[in-house]
Short mmCIF file of C-alpha atoms in Angstrom, two decimals:
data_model
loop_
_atom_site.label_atom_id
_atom_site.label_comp_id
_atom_site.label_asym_id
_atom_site.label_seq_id
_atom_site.Cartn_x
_atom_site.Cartn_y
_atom_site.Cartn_z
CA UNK A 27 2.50 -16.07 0.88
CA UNK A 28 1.28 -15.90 4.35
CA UNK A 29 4.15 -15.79 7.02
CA UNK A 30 6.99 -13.75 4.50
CA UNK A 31 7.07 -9.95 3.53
CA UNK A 32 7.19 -8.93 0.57
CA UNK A 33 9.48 -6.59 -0.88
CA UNK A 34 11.52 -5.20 -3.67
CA UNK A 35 15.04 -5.00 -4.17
CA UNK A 36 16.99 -3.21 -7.45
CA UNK A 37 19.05 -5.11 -9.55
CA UNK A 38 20.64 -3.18 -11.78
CA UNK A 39 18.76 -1.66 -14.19
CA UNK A 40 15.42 -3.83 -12.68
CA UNK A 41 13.44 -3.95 -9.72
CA UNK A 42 12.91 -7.95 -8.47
CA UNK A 43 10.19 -9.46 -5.92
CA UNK A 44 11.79 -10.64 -2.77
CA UNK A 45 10.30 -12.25 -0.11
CA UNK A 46 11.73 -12.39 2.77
CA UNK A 47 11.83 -13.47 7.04
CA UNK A 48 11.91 -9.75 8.76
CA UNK A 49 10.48 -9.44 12.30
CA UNK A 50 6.68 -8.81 11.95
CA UNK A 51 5.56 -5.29 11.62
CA UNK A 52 2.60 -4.20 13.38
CA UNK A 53 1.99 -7.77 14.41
CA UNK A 54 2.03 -8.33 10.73
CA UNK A 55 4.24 -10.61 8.89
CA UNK A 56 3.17 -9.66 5.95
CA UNK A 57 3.26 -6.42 6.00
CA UNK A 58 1.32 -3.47 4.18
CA UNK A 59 3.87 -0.83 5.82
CA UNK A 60 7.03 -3.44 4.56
CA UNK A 61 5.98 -3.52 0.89
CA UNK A 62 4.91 0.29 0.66
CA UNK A 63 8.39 1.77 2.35
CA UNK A 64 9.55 -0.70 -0.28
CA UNK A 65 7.96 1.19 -3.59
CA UNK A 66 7.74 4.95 -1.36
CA UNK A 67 12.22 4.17 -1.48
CA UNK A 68 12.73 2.75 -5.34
CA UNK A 69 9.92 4.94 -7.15
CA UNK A 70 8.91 7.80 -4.59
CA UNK A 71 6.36 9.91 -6.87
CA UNK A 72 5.88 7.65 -9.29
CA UNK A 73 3.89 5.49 -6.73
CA UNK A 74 0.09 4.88 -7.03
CA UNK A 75 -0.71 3.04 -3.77
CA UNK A 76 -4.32 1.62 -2.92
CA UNK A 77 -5.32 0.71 0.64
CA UNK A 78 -7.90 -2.17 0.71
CA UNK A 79 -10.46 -4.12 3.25
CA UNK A 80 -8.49 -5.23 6.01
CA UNK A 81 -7.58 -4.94 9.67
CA UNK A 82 -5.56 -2.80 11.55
CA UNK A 83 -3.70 0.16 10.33
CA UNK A 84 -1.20 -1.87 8.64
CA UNK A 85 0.31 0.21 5.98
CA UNK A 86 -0.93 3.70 7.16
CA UNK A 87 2.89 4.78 8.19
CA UNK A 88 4.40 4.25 4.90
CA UNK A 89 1.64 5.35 2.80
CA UNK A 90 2.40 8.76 4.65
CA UNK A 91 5.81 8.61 3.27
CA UNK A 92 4.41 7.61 -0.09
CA UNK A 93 2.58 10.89 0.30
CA UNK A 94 5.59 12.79 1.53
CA UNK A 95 7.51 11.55 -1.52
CA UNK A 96 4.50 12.73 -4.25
CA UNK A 97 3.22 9.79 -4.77
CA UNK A 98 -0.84 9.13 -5.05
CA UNK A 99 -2.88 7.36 -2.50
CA UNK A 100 -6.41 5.63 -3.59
CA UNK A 101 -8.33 3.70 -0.44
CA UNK A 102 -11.51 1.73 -0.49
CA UNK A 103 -14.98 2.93 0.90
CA UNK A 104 -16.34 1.98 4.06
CA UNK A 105 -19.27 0.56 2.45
CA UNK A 106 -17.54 -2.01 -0.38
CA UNK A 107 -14.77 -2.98 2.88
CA UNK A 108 -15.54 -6.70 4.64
CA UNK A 109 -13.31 -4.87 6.95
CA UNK A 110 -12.69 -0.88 7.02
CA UNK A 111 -9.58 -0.95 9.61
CA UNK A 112 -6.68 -0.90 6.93
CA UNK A 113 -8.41 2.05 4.73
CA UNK A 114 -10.34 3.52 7.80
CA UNK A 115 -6.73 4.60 9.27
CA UNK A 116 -5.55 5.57 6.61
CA UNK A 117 -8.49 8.16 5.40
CA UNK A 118 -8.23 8.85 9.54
CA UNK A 119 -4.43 10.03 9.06
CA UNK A 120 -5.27 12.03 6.09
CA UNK A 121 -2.99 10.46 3.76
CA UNK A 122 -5.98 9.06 1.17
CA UNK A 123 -6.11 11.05 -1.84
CA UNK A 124 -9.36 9.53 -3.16
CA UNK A 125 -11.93 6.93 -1.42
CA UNK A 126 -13.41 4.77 -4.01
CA UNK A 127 -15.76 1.69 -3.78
CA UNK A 128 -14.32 -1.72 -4.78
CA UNK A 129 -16.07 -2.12 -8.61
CA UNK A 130 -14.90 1.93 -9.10
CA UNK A 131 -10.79 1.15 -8.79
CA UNK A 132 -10.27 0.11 -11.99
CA UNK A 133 -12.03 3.26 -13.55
CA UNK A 134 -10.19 5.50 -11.15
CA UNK A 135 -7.20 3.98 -12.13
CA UNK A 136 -7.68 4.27 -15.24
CA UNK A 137 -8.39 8.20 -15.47
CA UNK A 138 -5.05 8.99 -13.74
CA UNK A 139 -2.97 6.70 -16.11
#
């Protein structure tokens, strides 16, 4: 919901949704960067992150340390974005391992499951 971050927090043997009151980040609240430090700390490699239409470059730091970690980066085209900031940055920063158009993600997906 708008005005909470969302993040994740292990319980045991299971990984739960928590939302939660944080200082904004990025002028953000939420946050891209919250929720990806979030999966780049519980499942490092095993992370398949995608970077859609939006402003800013909300979520560029942490998708570098999903990158740093082995995990897989996916952003949107220019061309399918309302907005290119979020995935713009990110492709910028060179931590995009593919750029695919909107109706493509679930194909992409697909192939590297």
């Amino acid at each position: 919901p708008g005005g909470r971050h969302l993040g994740l927090v292990r319980e045991g043997t299971k990984v739960v949704i928590e939302l939660n009151d944080d200082e904004p980040v990025n002028g953000f609240r939420p946050s891209a960067d919250v929720l990806y430090d979030y999966c780049a700390d519980i499942y490092g490699a095993n992370v398949l992150a995608l970077i859609m239409t939006g402003m800013g470059n909300d979520g560029t730091r942490s998708l570098k340390k999903i990158k740093d970690k082995g995990g897989f980066v996916m952003a949107q085209d220019e061309e399918s974005s309302v907005v290119w900031g979020m995935p713009g940055s990110a492709i910028s920063a060179g931590v995009v391992d593919k750029v695919v158009a909107l109706q493509d993600f679930p194909q992409a997906i697909s192939k590297l499951l």
